[in-house]
């Protein structure tokens, strides 16, 4: 893994909510094409870390770089960038949420084209073509004119994935994208994520679906109380956990269906 | 039964038709002006109340709470007599539009704020995540969703504004009520003419609420 510049670099990221420090110094490098899974118990800071990367949360110490460019703050200081600069950086990072967050007043296709047209400035026809290609890819060719309320949870989440990846972001963040779904709908969404992972997309995936994590990731990070407690290739981490906490954590998931 | 003699309602109403129509026209003008200006100002005010930096939020909050706490009649008297004390000379009509428009704006600001705040935070986050800037998030994601929640209270406010125009009769704006009173002063058909005027207000307000219902049906496919 001795490549050149990492695509994502986090250096000593600290994040507080009031007096409570929920990220206590996160250091990580993620290279192009890596599929990094983040696991850890509830409240360990996984979501917060993803939200810091996409600038949905401010953090008060440390630094995050994407492709060598400092994210959210002007280089050398801790001054927050302006609205337009932040928006431009966010446009290069995709995010898929646990609760889909599709725009309810737009069809599946319109959900996907919005960013292509308004952020990337593409022509409508071009955006529609791109949107259709991605909706095909996630298996929703027939549903592109449906509104979110006309779609199942699994279909909505697949639209949300298409909306994120259609922008061709350098990096896509997935935050427990199946935990709001009925069990029978989980597989269809995981299949889409796996398909994208195989295509070489750089991803950070927070998930409690351990067998999926094991199958899809190139590296697993175990977070514990705001720190990275352990990391390594999935086989190693799942079969020979070094810490007792990780062993216990994995033990809790053993025997579960997913 | 339908006698058309002087002193009967039909005769007197026909006799006063231009005066009453002129009054109705003034009421309509006042209503349109206050509802349109109040809605535009309220839209801006509501966005400021929800997303503005704290000094703006604070000033708007003071304005909205003050105006909503003051009786409309006091606002009208203030803008007519009060502003004159500061050397600002405006006609009774303009004073009425300022007072009612300001009142409408305060109520609309609060309504717009409520609608915007009722939109789940995930909508803003998803809009941010695809790289939309603040103005774009408002225009393409938040306001279209807010409008739908906004319609029923907006209709209520609009109806209140139409009724509120009657208060301008006190400062001498010859709108429908004052025109009716002037007619009554000549023919003494008190009950009949007040009833007729009341029916005209009902007609105007019924039209507004039908319009609101139509818009609601138009957006009914947006079930969220
Ligand atoms: N907006 C907030 N205000 C205050 N505290 C917060 C906020 N968001 C998260 N926290 C706290 O920060 C900690 C980390 O939360 P986070 O959501 O990142 O955990 P997580 O690892 O994603 O957990 P889960 O597996 O349950 O999703 C938790 O203790 C949580 O209560
Ligand atoms: Mg989480």
mmCIF file of C-alpha atoms in Angstrom, chain B:
data_model
loop_
_atom_site.group_PDB
_atom_site.id
_atom_site.type_symbol
_atom_site.label_atom_id
_atom_site.label_comp_id
_atom_site.label_asym_id
_atom_site.label_seq_id
_atom_site.Cartn_x
_atom_site.Cartn_y
_atom_site.Cartn_z
ATOM 1 C CA UNK B 1 -92.794 41.206 -3.677
ATOM 2 C CA UNK B 2 -90.035 42.616 -5.883
ATOM 3 C CA UNK B 3 -91.095 46.210 -5.875
ATOM 4 C CA UNK B 4 -88.682 48.617 -7.451
ATOM 5 C CA UNK B 5 -89.812 51.740 -5.632
ATOM 6 C CA UNK B 6 -87.557 54.319 -3.946
ATOM 7 C CA UNK B 7 -86.965 53.108 -0.401
ATOM 8 C CA UNK B 8 -86.868 49.432 -1.338
ATOM 9 C CA UNK B 9 -83.572 47.593 -1.122
ATOM 10 C CA UNK B 10 -83.339 46.787 -4.820
ATOM 11 C CA UNK B 11 -83.967 50.371 -5.869
ATOM 12 C CA UNK B 12 -81.512 51.833 -3.366
ATOM 13 C CA UNK B 13 -78.877 49.224 -4.149
ATOM 14 C CA UNK B 14 -79.227 49.974 -7.877
ATOM 15 C CA UNK B 15 -79.060 53.658 -7.091
ATOM 16 C CA UNK B 16 -75.850 53.233 -5.068
ATOM 17 C CA UNK B 17 -74.300 50.678 -7.433
ATOM 18 C CA UNK B 18 -71.347 52.791 -8.559
ATOM 19 C CA UNK B 19 -70.542 53.830 -5.021
ATOM 20 C CA UNK B 20 -70.677 50.239 -3.769
ATOM 21 C CA UNK B 21 -68.692 48.900 -6.706
ATOM 22 C CA UNK B 22 -66.070 51.577 -6.131
ATOM 23 C CA UNK B 23 -65.910 50.514 -2.469
ATOM 24 C CA UNK B 24 -65.553 46.878 -3.479
ATOM 25 C CA UNK B 25 -62.798 47.854 -5.903
ATOM 26 C CA UNK B 26 -60.900 49.662 -3.128
ATOM 27 C CA UNK B 27 -61.298 46.644 -0.851
ATOM 28 C CA UNK B 28 -59.963 44.419 -3.621
ATOM 29 C CA UNK B 29 -57.009 46.717 -4.271
ATOM 30 C CA UNK B 30 -56.174 46.932 -0.575
ATOM 31 C CA UNK B 31 -56.442 43.169 -0.207
ATOM 32 C CA UNK B 32 -54.275 42.383 -3.211
ATOM 33 C CA UNK B 33 -51.643 44.944 -2.246
ATOM 34 C CA UNK B 34 -51.403 43.845 1.379
ATOM 35 C CA UNK B 35 -51.513 40.119 0.656
ATOM 36 C CA UNK B 36 -48.930 40.309 -2.130
ATOM 37 C CA UNK B 37 -46.526 42.652 -0.339
ATOM 38 C CA UNK B 38 -47.068 40.920 2.992
ATOM 39 C CA UNK B 39 -46.460 37.499 1.465
ATOM 40 C CA UNK B 40 -43.270 38.557 -0.283
ATOM 41 C CA UNK B 41 -41.959 40.296 2.822
ATOM 42 C CA UNK B 42 -43.081 37.348 4.940
ATOM 43 C CA UNK B 43 -41.237 34.923 2.693
ATOM 44 C CA UNK B 44 -38.037 36.905 3.150
ATOM 45 C CA UNK B 45 -38.738 37.410 6.855
ATOM 46 C CA UNK B 46 -39.398 33.716 7.389
ATOM 47 C CA UNK B 47 -36.170 32.733 5.632
ATOM 48 C CA UNK B 48 -34.313 35.290 7.774
ATOM 49 C CA UNK B 49 -35.947 33.976 10.949
ATOM 50 C CA UNK B 50 -34.922 30.433 10.090
ATOM 51 C CA UNK B 51 -31.472 30.782 8.575
ATOM 52 C CA UNK B 52 -30.318 34.328 9.290
ATOM 53 C CA UNK B 53 -27.357 35.191 11.500
ATOM 54 C CA UNK B 54 -28.424 35.897 15.062
ATOM 55 C CA UNK B 55 -28.682 39.726 14.873
ATOM 56 C CA UNK B 56 -31.091 39.409 11.952
ATOM 57 C CA UNK B 57 -33.011 36.642 13.659
ATOM 58 C CA UNK B 58 -33.235 38.777 16.783
ATOM 59 C CA UNK B 59 -34.508 41.880 14.977
ATOM 60 C CA UNK B 60 -37.042 39.867 13.006
ATOM 61 C CA UNK B 61 -38.175 38.091 16.147
ATOM 62 C CA UNK B 62 -38.783 41.429 17.891
ATOM 63 C CA UNK B 63 -40.680 42.725 14.865
ATOM 64 C CA UNK B 64 -42.811 39.620 14.440
ATOM 65 C CA UNK B 65 -43.706 39.309 18.113
ATOM 66 C CA UNK B 66 -44.439 43.023 18.477
ATOM 67 C CA UNK B 67 -46.626 43.262 15.392
ATOM 68 C CA UNK B 68 -48.492 40.081 16.216
ATOM 69 C CA UNK B 69 -49.088 41.349 19.748
ATOM 70 C CA UNK B 70 -50.444 44.751 18.762
ATOM 71 C CA UNK B 71 -54.108 45.034 17.694
ATOM 72 C CA UNK B 72 -54.351 45.687 13.949
ATOM 73 C CA UNK B 73 -56.399 48.802 14.599
ATOM 74 C CA UNK B 74 -53.582 50.269 16.689
ATOM 75 C CA UNK B 75 -51.150 49.530 13.872
ATOM 76 C CA UNK B 76 -53.445 51.328 11.446
ATOM 77 C CA UNK B 77 -53.873 54.365 13.672
ATOM 78 C CA UNK B 78 -50.152 54.476 14.259
ATOM 79 C CA UNK B 79 -49.211 54.359 10.610
ATOM 80 C CA UNK B 80 -51.811 57.028 9.768
ATOM 81 C CA UNK B 81 -51.423 59.500 12.645
ATOM 82 C CA UNK B 82 -48.132 58.321 14.115
ATOM 83 C CA UNK B 83 -46.029 58.552 10.978
ATOM 84 C CA UNK B 84 -47.411 62.067 10.366
ATOM 85 C CA UNK B 85 -45.861 63.111 13.684
ATOM 86 C CA UNK B 86 -42.488 62.155 12.242
ATOM 87 C CA UNK B 87 -43.207 64.313 9.214
ATOM 88 C CA UNK B 88 -44.067 61.370 7.002
ATOM 89 C CA UNK B 89 -47.204 62.371 5.129
ATOM 90 C CA UNK B 90 -49.024 59.489 3.528
ATOM 91 C CA UNK B 91 -52.572 59.060 2.368
ATOM 92 C CA UNK B 92 -54.996 57.003 4.405
ATOM 93 C CA UNK B 93 -54.913 54.360 1.669
ATOM 94 C CA UNK B 94 -51.107 54.092 1.800
ATOM 95 C CA UNK B 95 -51.127 54.099 5.596
ATOM 96 C CA UNK B 96 -53.603 51.232 5.439
ATOM 97 C CA UNK B 97 -51.463 49.229 3.058
ATOM 98 C CA UNK B 98 -48.392 49.806 5.248
ATOM 99 C CA UNK B 99 -50.172 48.735 8.434
ATOM 100 C CA UNK B 100 -51.971 45.726 6.986
ATOM 101 C CA UNK B 101 -48.971 44.728 4.854
ATOM 102 C CA UNK B 102 -46.735 44.885 7.916
ATOM 103 C CA UNK B 103 -49.232 42.822 9.874
ATOM 104 C CA UNK B 104 -49.509 40.273 7.080
ATOM 105 C CA UNK B 105 -45.708 40.113 6.790
ATOM 106 C CA UNK B 106 -45.336 39.321 10.493
ATOM 107 C CA UNK B 107 -47.843 36.479 10.314
ATOM 108 C CA UNK B 108 -46.421 35.143 7.073
ATOM 109 C CA UNK B 109 -42.860 35.234 8.456
ATOM 110 C CA UNK B 110 -43.940 33.024 11.298
ATOM 111 C CA UNK B 111 -45.809 30.676 8.960
ATOM 112 C CA UNK B 112 -42.851 30.420 6.579
ATOM 113 C CA UNK B 113 -40.480 29.770 9.467
ATOM 114 C CA UNK B 114 -42.751 27.026 10.775
ATOM 115 C CA UNK B 115 -42.964 25.370 7.351
ATOM 116 C CA UNK B 116 -39.231 25.517 6.764
ATOM 117 C CA UNK B 117 -38.481 24.128 10.202
ATOM 118 C CA UNK B 118 -40.890 21.258 9.730
ATOM 119 C CA UNK B 119 -38.786 19.956 6.825
ATOM 120 C CA UNK B 120 -36.572 17.126 8.083
ATOM 121 C CA UNK B 121 -32.906 18.086 8.545
ATOM 122 C CA UNK B 122 -31.968 15.239 6.213
ATOM 123 C CA UNK B 123 -33.281 17.249 3.275
ATOM 124 C CA UNK B 124 -30.815 20.053 3.883
ATOM 125 C CA UNK B 125 -28.028 17.557 4.450
ATOM 126 C CA UNK B 126 -28.736 15.662 1.253
ATOM 127 C CA UNK B 127 -28.860 18.955 -0.636
ATOM 128 C CA UNK B 128 -25.553 20.013 0.892
ATOM 129 C CA UNK B 129 -24.022 16.633 0.103
ATOM 130 C CA UNK B 130 -24.580 17.049 -3.632
ATOM 131 C CA UNK B 131 -22.930 20.457 -3.478
ATOM 132 C CA UNK B 132 -25.883 22.849 -3.616
ATOM 133 C CA UNK B 133 -25.238 26.306 -2.207
ATOM 134 C CA UNK B 134 -27.586 27.971 0.271
ATOM 135 C CA UNK B 135 -29.684 29.798 -2.326
ATOM 136 C CA UNK B 136 -29.956 26.661 -4.446
ATOM 137 C CA UNK B 137 -30.981 24.553 -1.478
ATOM 138 C CA UNK B 138 -33.751 27.013 -0.721
ATOM 139 C CA UNK B 139 -34.932 27.282 -4.279
ATOM 140 C CA UNK B 140 -34.818 23.681 -5.394
ATOM 141 C CA UNK B 141 -35.204 21.675 -2.216
ATOM 142 C CA UNK B 142 -36.613 23.603 0.741
ATOM 143 C CA UNK B 143 -39.106 26.144 -0.582
ATOM 144 C CA UNK B 144 -40.922 23.700 -2.888
ATOM 145 C CA UNK B 145 -41.534 21.516 0.150
ATOM 146 C CA UNK B 146 -42.386 24.454 2.389
ATOM 147 C CA UNK B 147 -44.973 25.851 -0.050
ATOM 148 C CA UNK B 148 -47.176 22.841 0.355
ATOM 149 C CA UNK B 149 -47.200 23.096 4.135
ATOM 150 C CA UNK B 150 -47.664 26.821 3.781
ATOM 151 C CA UNK B 151 -50.866 26.842 1.752
ATOM 152 C CA UNK B 152 -53.518 26.270 4.449
ATOM 153 C CA UNK B 153 -52.183 28.919 6.893
ATOM 154 C CA UNK B 154 -51.550 31.258 3.976
ATOM 155 C CA UNK B 155 -55.225 31.072 2.985
ATOM 156 C CA UNK B 156 -56.203 31.843 6.588
ATOM 157 C CA UNK B 157 -53.976 34.897 6.700
ATOM 158 C CA UNK B 158 -55.233 36.116 3.329
ATOM 159 C CA UNK B 159 -58.845 35.857 4.517
ATOM 160 C CA UNK B 160 -57.960 37.727 7.701
ATOM 161 C CA UNK B 161 -56.392 40.476 5.612
ATOM 162 C CA UNK B 162 -59.527 40.925 3.498
ATOM 163 C CA UNK B 163 -61.590 41.233 6.657
ATOM 164 C CA UNK B 164 -58.961 43.527 8.158
ATOM 165 C CA UNK B 165 -59.403 46.063 5.366
ATOM 166 C CA UNK B 166 -62.737 47.030 6.962
ATOM 167 C CA UNK B 167 -60.788 48.646 9.809
ATOM 168 C CA UNK B 168 -59.470 51.215 7.349
ATOM 169 C CA UNK B 169 -62.955 52.749 7.256
ATOM 170 C CA UNK B 170 -61.983 54.300 10.592
ATOM 171 C CA UNK B 171 -59.261 56.441 9.024
ATOM 172 C CA UNK B 172 -61.556 57.352 6.147
ATOM 173 C CA UNK B 173 -60.564 54.961 3.383
ATOM 174 C CA UNK B 174 -63.761 54.511 1.409
ATOM 175 C CA UNK B 175 -63.572 50.759 1.015
ATOM 176 C CA UNK B 176 -66.606 48.518 0.843
ATOM 177 C CA UNK B 177 -67.679 48.959 4.481
ATOM 178 C CA UNK B 178 -67.453 52.757 4.518
ATOM 179 C CA UNK B 179 -69.129 52.946 1.115
ATOM 180 C CA UNK B 180 -71.927 50.813 2.527
ATOM 181 C CA UNK B 181 -72.245 53.029 5.598
ATOM 182 C CA UNK B 182 -72.413 56.126 3.395
ATOM 183 C CA UNK B 183 -75.211 54.511 1.430
ATOM 184 C CA UNK B 184 -77.053 53.571 4.604
ATOM 185 C CA UNK B 185 -76.761 57.165 5.806
ATOM 186 C CA UNK B 186 -78.953 58.144 2.837
ATOM 187 C CA UNK B 187 -81.511 55.347 2.782
ATOM 188 C CA UNK B 188 -81.564 53.958 6.357
ATOM 189 C CA UNK B 189 -81.771 50.357 5.083
ATOM 190 C CA UNK B 190 -79.305 49.302 7.760
ATOM 191 C CA UNK B 191 -79.891 45.560 7.954
ATOM 192 C CA UNK B 192 -80.220 44.952 4.235
ATOM 193 C CA UNK B 193 -77.081 46.837 3.247
ATOM 194 C CA UNK B 194 -74.881 45.419 5.994
ATOM 195 C CA UNK B 195 -76.114 41.979 5.022
ATOM 196 C CA UNK B 196 -75.320 42.627 1.379
ATOM 197 C CA UNK B 197 -71.849 43.910 2.251
ATOM 198 C CA UNK B 198 -71.251 40.873 4.437
ATOM 199 C CA UNK B 199 -72.220 38.620 1.539
ATOM 200 C CA UNK B 200 -69.728 40.367 -0.726
ATOM 201 C CA UNK B 201 -66.927 39.716 1.805
ATOM 202 C CA UNK B 202 -67.977 36.081 2.001
ATOM 203 C CA UNK B 203 -67.832 35.899 -1.780
ATOM 204 C CA UNK B 204 -64.305 37.337 -1.935
ATOM 205 C CA UNK B 205 -63.043 35.089 0.846
ATOM 206 C CA UNK B 206 -64.743 32.042 -0.581
ATOM 207 C CA UNK B 207 -62.925 32.719 -3.837
ATOM 208 C CA UNK B 208 -59.612 32.916 -1.994
ATOM 209 C CA UNK B 209 -60.133 29.674 -0.127
ATOM 210 C CA UNK B 210 -61.238 27.931 -3.328
ATOM 211 C CA UNK B 211 -58.059 29.155 -4.949
ATOM 212 C CA UNK B 212 -56.076 27.772 -2.016
ATOM 213 C CA UNK B 213 -57.897 24.447 -2.256
ATOM 214 C CA UNK B 214 -57.148 24.316 -5.965
ATOM 215 C CA UNK B 215 -53.445 24.886 -5.337
ATOM 216 C CA UNK B 216 -53.503 22.206 -2.671
ATOM 217 C CA UNK B 217 -55.042 19.755 -5.088
ATOM 218 C CA UNK B 218 -52.475 20.713 -7.693
ATOM 219 C CA UNK B 219 -49.699 19.727 -5.300
ATOM 220 C CA UNK B 220 -51.532 16.754 -3.802
ATOM 221 C CA UNK B 221 -49.343 14.271 -5.655
ATOM 222 C CA UNK B 222 -46.494 15.423 -3.449
ATOM 223 C CA UNK B 223 -47.330 13.237 -0.496
ATOM 224 C CA UNK B 224 -44.815 13.887 2.197
#
